[in-house]
Amino acid sequence: MSEPNVRPAQNHLPALLFLSHPLTGHLTPTLRVAASLCNSGFPTFFLGPTVHKARIIAAAGAPVPTLTFIAAGRNSGERHEQGVGAEQGVDVDERKDNRKEKGITFLPLLDSANLDDLTYYSPDSPDPPTPDYFSLPWQQRGLIDLEKTWIDTIPDEWRSVVAAFREVHEREPGREVIVVCEALFFGIMPMFYGAALPAGMKSTRTIALSVTVPFIRSADVPAFFVGGEEEEDDKKRGRKTWERCTRGLKEKMEEKLRVAGAVLKGGMEGALLSGQNYTCHDVILQLGAPGWFYPRGDWPENFRFVGVLPPAEEPSSGWANLPAWWDEVRSAKQKGKKVVVVAQGTVEVDPNDLILPTLKAMAGRVEDLLVVAILGRKGATLPRDSSSPTNARVTDYLHYDAVLPYASAWVHNGGYGAVQHGIAHGVPMVVAGEGMDKVENAKRIERCGVGLNLGPPGPSVEDVKKAIDMVLDDERYQHVAVSLRSQSTELDCFGAVRDEVLKLAGRGGN
């Protein structure tokens, strides 16, 4: 443990301990929420993988913003602009100085929990999850991922959490601690099943921050990955299939929880991923616009939508890694051209999956359309045997929030982060992907009308062309995208999370 930098509590704001599964797609949105709260004055700690240490430390640093919140005891429709902590009588100027001195404190995940996901998912890795991993269907790879990176790591994750608790209490003696836990970080669950906490520490208030489709069982929604869409018999059949396929993983998860010190007399209720890792928390905060999800009438009572993350602001020094052709993107609209952006994220980076089909599909629209292709990893290039049409602009890496304000269509493989970026910018989407939650995301994109689902990776050039032409020409897709953006903006993501933290503060724990 590092030498504690002890500072007595100088205000009534709680310290925040953020926990996240180390996959980049989970860590990135969680870190943005952490940075917002750190910049608002909360002493903030982040338990994460060492491969992301520098990024986590550097995440906060913007000037402390004015907080808009609904003050307790006031008209629920009346919003008030004050510094965070004003209703607790905090010296705001003093708090600003404290925040600037400290920033986010990084705390490391230990041993098997300290995952480098880019290495894990690299076909060039000398130690793949299983010898045949990259040749397996996505459903089998997903179950392997669930076992290797979620279940097997629970004991080491819990040791990491306990060490983090000790560190936070040493650095912030006497200050209340609230945990903000990315909902698919299973390492906190031993606490809810009786695992021992550090000496002198009571249980703490916790918030589940859901940064994916919430895996909470519903009578109204098909089972994830295997459920039928409409018929009730198909839904029931899908749930039974999921329970059968994951029974062994659930038993292993119970075993790992016991190894971590949990007390499980009869095991966990329900099937694996039925919602136990959500409902154990005091509050569940879901990133996303409500209209994007399947309608359901059985959300948990403590469940709340908080909207998508707002677009990142352009740094004062400008966006990093802007390509030489960037002015063509900025001036496209003035020249009567639409911009189509295509990317596949940072994990599924074979350009044959979607990028090359998109470039070929739009090659005939040189006069009225520009295609921006983002390869997803710094230094990446297209295969030597491929060619770029004259209206294509290709780059290795580009911040989505830099380019999506100019986009008329957003083509991607269905990752939840990409979906949320599309909603944040009000851009209709075309998706083709598989693995993790991408299939579930694609279903919701098409159901709500914000875009089209082309199924698994590698759609035909003709199918891609038809889909992009449709979302560009049919204004209904644009209307839905703008409507979802408005829903999200009204929810005020960062402000909503801060409100929930302030509501929990002082209600018991540690």
Coordinates of C-alpha atoms in Angstrom, one line a residue:
M1 CA 0.0 0.0 0.0
S2 CA 1.3 3.4 -0.8
E3 CA 2.1 6.0 1.9
P4 CA -1.3 7.6 2.9
N5 CA -1.6 11.3 2.2
V6 CA -3.8 11.9 5.2
R7 CA -6.1 14.9 5.1
P8 CA -8.8 15.6 7.7
A9 CA -12.3 16.0 6.5
Q10 CA -12.8 19.7 5.7
N11 CA -16.4 19.5 4.4
H12 CA -19.4 17.2 4.5
L13 CA -19.1 15.7 1.0
P14 CA -18.6 12.0 1.1
A15 CA -15.5 10.3 -0.5
L16 CA -16.4 8.3 -3.5
L17 CA -14.9 4.9 -4.4
F18 CA -15.5 3.9 -8.0
L19 CA -15.3 0.3 -9.0
S20 CA -15.4 -1.0 -12.6
H21 CA -14.9 -4.1 -14.6
P22 CA -11.6 -3.6 -16.3
L23 CA -12.9 -4.0 -19.9
T24 CA -12.4 -0.7 -21.7
G25 CA -16.1 -0.5 -22.7
H26 CA -17.1 -0.6 -19.0
L27 CA -14.3 1.5 -17.6
T28 CA -14.6 4.4 -20.0
P29 CA -18.1 5.6 -19.1
T30 CA -17.6 4.9 -15.4
L31 CA -14.4 7.0 -15.5
R32 CA -16.3 9.9 -17.2
V33 CA -18.8 9.9 -14.3
A34 CA -16.0 9.7 -11.8
A35 CA -14.2 12.7 -13.4
S36 CA -17.4 14.8 -13.3
L37 CA -17.9 14.1 -9.6
C38 CA -14.2 14.7 -8.9
N39 CA -14.4 18.0 -10.7
S40 CA -17.4 18.9 -8.6
G41 CA -15.4 18.6 -5.4
F42 CA -15.9 15.0 -4.2
P43 CA -12.7 13.2 -3.0
T44 CA -12.7 10.5 -5.6
F45 CA -10.9 7.1 -5.8
F46 CA -11.0 4.7 -8.7
L47 CA -10.1 1.0 -8.5
G48 CA -8.9 -0.1 -11.9
P49 CA -6.4 -2.0 -14.0
T50 CA -2.8 -0.8 -14.0
V51 CA -2.9 -0.6 -17.8
H52 CA -5.3 2.3 -17.5
K53 CA -3.6 4.0 -14.5
A54 CA -2.3 7.1 -16.3
R55 CA -5.6 7.6 -18.0
I56 CA -7.5 7.3 -14.8
I57 CA -5.3 9.8 -13.0
A58 CA -5.5 12.3 -15.8
A59 CA -9.3 12.0 -16.3
A60 CA -10.3 14.9 -13.9
G61 CA -9.0 18.4 -14.1
A62 CA -11.6 20.6 -15.6
P63 CA -12.7 23.7 -13.6
V64 CA -15.3 22.9 -10.9
P65 CA -18.7 23.4 -12.6
T66 CA -21.8 25.0 -11.1
L67 CA -24.2 22.2 -10.1
T68 CA -27.8 22.3 -11.1
F69 CA -29.7 20.1 -8.6
I70 CA -33.2 19.8 -7.0
A71 CA -32.7 20.9 -3.5
A72 CA -34.3 18.7 -0.8
G73 CA -37.6 20.0 0.5
R74 CA -38.1 22.4 -2.4
N75 CA -40.6 22.3 -5.3
S76 CA -39.5 19.2 -7.3
G77 CA -39.8 21.1 -10.5
E78 CA -37.5 23.9 -9.4
R79 CA -33.9 23.6 -10.1
H80 CA -31.2 25.7 -8.3
E81 CA -27.7 26.6 -9.4
Q82 CA -25.2 26.3 -6.6
G83 CA -21.8 24.7 -5.9
V84 CA -21.9 21.1 -4.9
G85 CA -22.3 20.9 -1.2
A86 CA -23.9 24.3 -0.8
E87 CA -27.0 22.7 0.9
Q88 CA -24.6 21.1 3.4
G89 CA -23.0 24.4 4.3
V90 CA -19.6 23.6 2.6
D91 CA -17.1 26.3 2.0
V92 CA -17.1 26.1 -1.8
D93 CA -13.9 28.0 -2.4
E94 CA -12.0 25.8 0.0
R95 CA -13.5 22.7 -1.7
K96 CA -12.3 23.8 -5.1
D97 CA -8.8 24.2 -3.9
N98 CA -8.9 20.7 -2.4
R99 CA -10.1 19.2 -5.6
K100 CA -7.4 20.8 -7.7
E101 CA -4.7 19.5 -5.4
K102 CA -5.9 15.9 -5.4
G103 CA -7.8 14.8 -8.5
I104 CA -8.7 11.1 -8.9
T105 CA -6.7 8.8 -6.8
F106 CA -5.9 5.5 -8.6
L107 CA -6.1 2.2 -6.7
P108 CA -4.9 -1.0 -8.4
L109 CA -6.8 -4.2 -9.1
L110 CA -4.8 -7.1 -7.8
D111 CA -3.5 -10.3 -9.5
S112 CA -6.1 -12.0 -11.8
A113 CA -8.4 -9.0 -11.5
N114 CA -5.8 -6.7 -13.1
L115 CA -6.9 -7.4 -16.7
D116 CA -5.5 -5.9 -19.9
D117 CA -8.4 -6.4 -22.2
L118 CA -6.6 -5.4 -25.4
T119 CA -4.2 -8.3 -24.8
Y120 CA -7.0 -10.6 -23.8
Y121 CA -8.9 -10.0 -27.0
S122 CA -5.8 -9.9 -29.3
P123 CA -5.6 -12.8 -31.8
D124 CA -1.8 -12.3 -31.4
S125 CA -1.8 -12.9 -27.7
P126 CA 0.6 -15.7 -26.6
D127 CA -1.9 -16.8 -23.9
P128 CA -5.4 -16.8 -25.4
P129 CA -8.4 -17.5 -23.0
T130 CA -8.6 -21.0 -24.5
P131 CA -6.5 -22.5 -27.4
D132 CA -9.5 -22.4 -29.8
Y133 CA -11.0 -19.2 -28.5
F134 CA -10.8 -17.1 -31.7
S135 CA -12.4 -19.9 -33.8
L136 CA -15.5 -20.3 -31.6
P137 CA -19.0 -18.9 -32.2
W138 CA -19.5 -15.6 -30.3
Q139 CA -22.0 -17.3 -27.9
Q140 CA -19.3 -19.7 -26.7
R141 CA -16.7 -16.9 -26.5
G142 CA -19.1 -14.9 -24.4
L143 CA -19.5 -17.7 -21.9
I144 CA -15.7 -18.1 -21.7
D145 CA -15.4 -14.4 -21.1
L146 CA -18.0 -14.6 -18.4
E147 CA -16.1 -17.3 -16.7
K148 CA -12.5 -16.0 -17.1
T149 CA -13.0 -12.2 -16.6
W150 CA -16.1 -12.0 -14.4
I151 CA -16.3 -15.2 -12.2
D152 CA -12.8 -16.5 -11.8
T153 CA -11.6 -13.1 -10.7
I154 CA -14.1 -12.5 -7.9
P155 CA -11.8 -13.5 -5.0
D156 CA -9.0 -11.2 -6.3
E157 CA -11.5 -8.4 -7.0
W158 CA -12.8 -8.6 -3.4
R159 CA -9.3 -8.5 -2.0
S160 CA -8.8 -5.4 -4.2
V161 CA -12.0 -3.8 -2.8
V162 CA -11.0 -4.5 0.8
A163 CA -7.5 -3.0 0.2
A164 CA -9.2 0.0 -1.5
F165 CA -11.5 0.5 1.5
R166 CA -8.5 0.6 3.8
E167 CA -6.7 3.1 1.6
V168 CA -9.7 5.4 1.3
H169 CA -10.3 5.4 5.1
E170 CA -6.6 6.1 5.8
R171 CA -6.5 9.0 3.3
E172 CA -9.9 10.4 4.3
P173 CA -10.3 9.6 8.1
G174 CA -13.7 10.3 9.5
R175 CA -15.2 11.0 6.1
E176 CA -18.2 9.0 4.9
V177 CA -17.5 6.7 1.9
I178 CA -20.0 5.9 -0.9
V179 CA -19.3 3.3 -3.5
V180 CA -20.2 3.8 -7.1
C181 CA -20.0 0.4 -8.6
E182 CA -20.2 -0.3 -12.3
A183 CA -23.0 -2.9 -12.2
L184 CA -21.1 -5.7 -13.9
F185 CA -18.2 -5.6 -11.4
F186 CA -18.9 -8.7 -9.4
G187 CA -16.1 -8.1 -6.9
I188 CA -18.3 -6.1 -4.6
M189 CA -20.9 -8.9 -4.2
P190 CA -19.1 -10.7 -1.3
M191 CA -19.9 -7.7 0.9
F192 CA -23.7 -8.3 0.4
Y193 CA -23.3 -12.0 1.4
G194 CA -21.5 -11.4 4.7
A195 CA -17.8 -11.3 3.7
A196 CA -15.7 -9.6 6.3
L197 CA -14.9 -5.9 6.0
P198 CA -11.7 -4.2 7.3
A199 CA -11.6 -3.8 11.0
G200 CA -13.6 -0.9 12.3
M201 CA -15.5 -0.4 9.0
K202 CA -19.2 -0.7 8.7
S203 CA -21.0 -1.5 5.5
T204 CA -21.3 1.4 3.1
R205 CA -24.0 2.8 0.9
T206 CA -23.6 1.7 -2.7
I207 CA -24.8 2.8 -6.1
A208 CA -25.0 0.5 -9.1
L209 CA -24.0 2.4 -12.3
S210 CA -25.2 0.4 -15.3
V211 CA -23.2 1.1 -18.4
T212 CA -24.7 -1.7 -20.5
V213 CA -28.1 -3.1 -21.2
P214 CA -29.2 -4.0 -17.6
F215 CA -29.2 -7.8 -17.1
I216 CA -32.2 -7.8 -14.8
R217 CA -34.8 -10.5 -15.5
S218 CA -38.2 -9.4 -16.6
A219 CA -41.5 -11.0 -17.5
D220 CA -41.9 -8.4 -20.2
V221 CA -38.5 -8.7 -22.0
P222 CA -37.0 -11.7 -23.9
A223 CA -34.2 -13.5 -22.2
F224 CA -30.8 -12.1 -23.1
F225 CA -28.9 -13.8 -26.0
V226 CA -31.4 -16.7 -26.4
G227 CA -34.9 -15.2 -26.1
G228 CA -37.6 -15.0 -28.7
E229 CA -38.8 -11.6 -29.5
E230 CA -42.6 -11.6 -29.3
E231 CA -44.3 -14.9 -28.4
E232 CA -44.7 -15.7 -24.7
D233 CA -43.8 -19.3 -25.2
D234 CA -40.6 -18.3 -27.0
K235 CA -39.7 -16.0 -24.0
K236 CA -40.2 -18.8 -21.6
R237 CA -38.2 -21.2 -23.7
G238 CA -35.4 -18.7 -23.9
R239 CA -35.2 -18.3 -20.2
K240 CA -35.1 -22.1 -19.6
T241 CA -32.3 -22.4 -22.3
W242 CA -30.3 -19.7 -20.5
E243 CA -30.7 -21.3 -17.1
R244 CA -29.6 -24.7 -18.5
C245 CA -26.6 -23.3 -20.4
T246 CA -25.3 -21.2 -17.4
R247 CA -26.1 -23.5 -14.5
G248 CA -22.5 -24.6 -14.2
L249 CA -21.3 -21.0 -14.3
K250 CA -23.7 -20.0 -11.6
E251 CA -22.4 -22.8 -9.4
K252 CA -18.9 -21.7 -10.1
M253 CA -19.8 -18.1 -9.2
E254 CA -21.2 -19.3 -5.9
E255 CA -18.0 -21.2 -5.2
K256 CA -15.9 -18.1 -6.0
L257 CA -18.1 -16.0 -3.7
R258 CA -17.5 -18.4 -0.9
V259 CA -13.7 -18.4 -1.5
A260 CA -13.9 -14.6 -1.1
G261 CA -15.6 -15.0 2.3
A262 CA -19.3 -14.8 1.3
V263 CA -21.8 -16.8 3.3
L264 CA -24.1 -18.6 0.9
K265 CA -26.2 -21.2 2.6
G266 CA -28.6 -22.1 -0.2
G267 CA -26.9 -20.3 -3.1
M268 CA -28.0 -17.2 -5.1
E269 CA -31.7 -16.9 -6.1
G270 CA -32.5 -17.1 -9.8
A271 CA -30.5 -17.8 -12.8
L272 CA -27.1 -16.3 -13.6
L273 CA -27.4 -12.6 -14.6
S274 CA -30.9 -12.3 -13.3
G275 CA -30.2 -9.0 -11.6
Q276 CA -28.6 -10.0 -8.3
N277 CA -25.6 -7.8 -9.0
Y278 CA -28.0 -4.8 -9.5
T279 CA -30.6 -5.2 -6.8
C280 CA -28.1 -5.6 -4.0
H281 CA -27.2 -1.9 -4.2
D282 CA -29.1 1.0 -2.7
V283 CA -29.8 2.7 -6.0
I284 CA -29.5 1.5 -9.7
L285 CA -28.6 4.3 -12.1
Q286 CA -28.9 3.3 -15.8
L287 CA -27.0 5.2 -18.5
G288 CA -29.3 5.5 -21.5
A289 CA -32.5 7.2 -22.9
P290 CA -35.7 5.4 -21.7
G291 CA -37.2 5.3 -25.2
W292 CA -34.3 3.1 -26.5
F293 CA -35.1 0.2 -24.2
Y294 CA -37.8 -2.5 -24.4
P295 CA -40.9 -1.3 -22.5
R296 CA -41.4 -3.1 -19.2
G297 CA -43.5 -2.7 -16.1
D298 CA -41.3 -4.4 -13.6
W299 CA -38.2 -2.3 -13.2
P300 CA -36.9 -2.6 -9.6
E301 CA -38.2 0.2 -7.3
N302 CA -34.7 1.7 -6.9
F303 CA -34.0 1.8 -10.6
R304 CA -33.6 5.2 -12.4
F305 CA -32.6 6.3 -15.8
V306 CA -30.0 9.1 -15.9
G307 CA -29.6 9.6 -19.6
V308 CA -26.5 9.0 -21.8
L309 CA -23.2 10.6 -21.1
P310 CA -23.1 14.1 -22.6
P311 CA -20.7 14.6 -25.5
A312 CA -17.2 15.4 -24.3
E313 CA -16.2 19.0 -24.7
E314 CA -13.4 19.9 -27.1
P315 CA -10.2 20.4 -25.2
S316 CA -8.8 23.9 -25.1
S317 CA -5.8 22.6 -27.1
G318 CA -8.2 21.0 -29.7
W319 CA -9.0 17.4 -30.3
A320 CA -6.0 15.0 -30.4
N321 CA -5.0 13.1 -33.5
L322 CA -7.0 15.1 -36.0
P323 CA -6.1 13.9 -39.5
A324 CA -4.8 16.2 -42.3
W325 CA -8.1 16.0 -44.1
W326 CA -10.2 17.2 -41.1
D327 CA -11.2 20.4 -42.7
E328 CA -13.1 18.3 -45.4
V329 CA -15.3 17.0 -42.6
R330 CA -16.0 20.4 -41.1
S331 CA -16.9 21.9 -44.5
A332 CA -18.8 18.9 -45.9
K333 CA -22.3 20.3 -45.1
Q334 CA -21.5 23.7 -46.7
K335 CA -20.5 21.8 -49.8
G336 CA -23.8 19.8 -49.9
K337 CA -22.2 16.6 -48.7
K338 CA -23.4 14.2 -46.0
V339 CA -20.9 12.5 -43.7
V340 CA -21.2 8.8 -42.8
V341 CA -19.0 7.6 -39.9
V342 CA -18.0 4.0 -39.6
A343 CA -16.1 2.3 -36.7
Q344 CA -15.9 -1.1 -35.0
G345 CA -14.6 -0.1 -31.6
T346 CA -11.3 -1.3 -30.1
V347 CA -11.9 -5.0 -29.8
E348 CA -13.5 -6.3 -33.0
V349 CA -11.0 -4.6 -35.4
D350 CA -11.1 -6.8 -38.5
P351 CA -12.0 -4.2 -41.2
N352 CA -13.7 -6.9 -43.3
D353 CA -16.5 -7.0 -40.6
L354 CA -18.0 -3.6 -41.4
I355 CA -15.5 -0.9 -42.4
L356 CA -14.6 -2.3 -45.8
P357 CA -18.2 -3.2 -46.7
T358 CA -19.2 0.4 -45.8
L359 CA -16.5 2.0 -47.9
K360 CA -17.4 -0.1 -50.9
A361 CA -21.1 0.5 -50.4
M362 CA -20.7 4.3 -50.5
A363 CA -18.1 4.4 -53.2
G364 CA -20.7 5.4 -55.8
R365 CA -21.7 8.6 -53.9
V366 CA -18.6 10.7 -54.5
E367 CA -20.5 13.9 -55.3
D368 CA -22.7 14.0 -52.2
L369 CA -21.1 11.9 -49.5
L370 CA -17.9 11.6 -47.4
V371 CA -17.2 8.4 -45.5
V372 CA -15.0 8.6 -42.3
A373 CA -13.6 5.3 -41.2
I374 CA -12.1 4.9 -37.8
L375 CA -10.0 1.7 -37.4
G376 CA -10.0 1.7 -33.6
R377 CA -6.3 1.3 -32.6
K378 CA -3.5 3.8 -32.9
G379 CA -1.2 2.9 -35.8
A380 CA -3.7 0.7 -37.5
T381 CA -4.0 0.7 -41.3
L382 CA -6.2 -1.0 -43.8
P383 CA -4.9 -4.3 -45.3
R384 CA -2.5 -3.8 -48.2
D385 CA -4.7 -5.6 -50.6
S386 CA -7.6 -3.2 -50.0
S387 CA -8.2 0.2 -51.6
S388 CA -10.1 3.3 -50.4
P389 CA -12.7 4.9 -52.7
T390 CA -12.1 8.6 -53.5
N391 CA -14.8 9.7 -51.0
A392 CA -13.3 7.7 -48.1
R393 CA -11.1 9.2 -45.4
V394 CA -9.5 6.6 -43.1
T395 CA -7.8 7.2 -39.7
D396 CA -6.4 4.9 -37.0
Y397 CA -8.0 6.7 -34.1
L398 CA -10.4 9.6 -33.7
H399 CA -12.6 10.7 -30.8
Y400 CA -16.2 10.0 -31.6
D401 CA -17.3 13.2 -30.0
A402 CA -15.1 15.1 -32.5
V403 CA -16.6 13.7 -35.6
L404 CA -20.2 12.7 -34.8
P405 CA -21.5 16.3 -34.7
Y406 CA -20.9 16.3 -38.5
A407 CA -22.4 12.8 -39.1
S408 CA -25.7 12.1 -40.9
A409 CA -25.3 8.3 -40.2
W410 CA -23.3 6.3 -37.7
V411 CA -22.3 2.8 -38.7
H412 CA -20.9 0.5 -36.0
N413 CA -21.0 -3.0 -34.6
G414 CA -23.4 -2.3 -31.8
G415 CA -21.3 -1.7 -28.7
Y416 CA -23.2 0.1 -26.0
G417 CA -20.7 2.9 -25.9
A418 CA -21.1 3.5 -29.6
V419 CA -24.9 3.4 -29.3
Q420 CA -24.8 6.0 -26.5
H421 CA -22.6 8.3 -28.6
G422 CA -25.1 8.1 -31.4
I423 CA -27.9 9.0 -29.1
A424 CA -25.9 11.8 -27.5
H425 CA -25.4 13.4 -30.9
G426 CA -28.9 12.6 -32.3
V427 CA -27.5 10.5 -35.2
P428 CA -29.4 7.5 -36.8
M429 CA -27.4 4.2 -36.9
V430 CA -26.7 1.1 -38.9
V431 CA -25.2 -1.8 -36.9
A432 CA -23.8 -5.2 -37.6
G433 CA -22.1 -7.1 -34.8
E434 CA -22.1 -10.0 -32.4
G435 CA -20.6 -10.9 -29.1
M436 CA -21.0 -9.5 -25.6
D437 CA -24.2 -7.3 -25.5
K438 CA -24.0 -6.2 -29.2
V439 CA -26.8 -8.5 -30.4
E440 CA -29.1 -7.2 -27.6
N441 CA -28.2 -3.6 -28.4
A442 CA -28.9 -4.1 -32.1
K443 CA -32.3 -5.5 -31.4
R444 CA -33.2 -2.4 -29.4
I445 CA -31.8 0.0 -32.1
E446 CA -34.2 -1.5 -34.7
R447 CA -37.2 -1.8 -32.3
C448 CA -37.2 1.8 -31.2
G449 CA -36.6 3.1 -34.8
V450 CA -33.3 4.9 -34.4
G451 CA -31.6 2.6 -36.9
L452 CA -31.3 -0.7 -38.7
N453 CA -29.8 -4.0 -37.7
L454 CA -27.9 -5.9 -40.3
G455 CA -27.2 -8.9 -38.1
P456 CA -23.8 -10.5 -37.6
P457 CA -20.5 -9.0 -38.9
G458 CA -19.6 -9.2 -42.6
P459 CA -22.9 -8.0 -44.2
S460 CA -23.0 -7.8 -47.9
V461 CA -22.0 -4.5 -49.6
E462 CA -25.5 -4.4 -51.1
D463 CA -27.2 -4.8 -47.7
V464 CA -25.0 -2.1 -46.2
K465 CA -25.8 0.3 -49.1
K466 CA -29.5 -0.2 -48.7
A467 CA -29.4 0.3 -45.0
I468 CA -27.4 3.5 -45.1
D469 CA -29.4 4.9 -48.0
M470 CA -32.6 4.2 -45.9
V471 CA -31.5 6.0 -42.8
L472 CA -30.2 8.9 -44.8
D473 CA -33.3 9.3 -46.9
D474 CA -36.1 8.4 -44.4
E475 CA -36.5 11.3 -41.9
R476 CA -38.2 9.1 -39.4
Y477 CA -34.8 7.7 -38.2
Q478 CA -33.5 11.2 -37.7
H479 CA -36.6 12.2 -35.7
V480 CA -36.2 9.2 -33.4
A481 CA -32.5 10.0 -32.9
V482 CA -33.3 13.6 -32.0
S483 CA -36.1 12.5 -29.7
L484 CA -33.8 10.1 -27.8
R485 CA -31.2 12.9 -27.5
S486 CA -33.8 15.2 -26.0
Q487 CA -34.9 12.6 -23.5
S488 CA -31.4 12.1 -22.4
T489 CA -30.5 15.8 -22.2
E490 CA -33.5 16.5 -19.9
L491 CA -32.3 13.8 -17.5
D492 CA -28.9 15.6 -17.1
C493 CA -26.7 12.5 -16.6
F494 CA -23.9 14.0 -14.4
G495 CA -26.3 16.1 -12.4
A496 CA -28.6 13.1 -11.8
V497 CA -25.8 11.0 -10.5
R498 CA -24.6 13.8 -8.2
D499 CA -28.2 14.2 -6.9
E500 CA -28.3 10.5 -5.9
V501 CA -24.9 10.6 -4.2
L502 CA -26.1 13.6 -2.1
K503 CA -29.4 11.8 -1.3
L504 CA -27.4 8.8 0.1
A505 CA -24.9 10.9 2.0
G506 CA -25.5 10.8 5.7
R507 CA -28.0 7.9 5.5
G508 CA -25.7 5.4 7.3
G509 CA -22.8 3.1 6.6
N510 CA -19.1 3.1 7.4

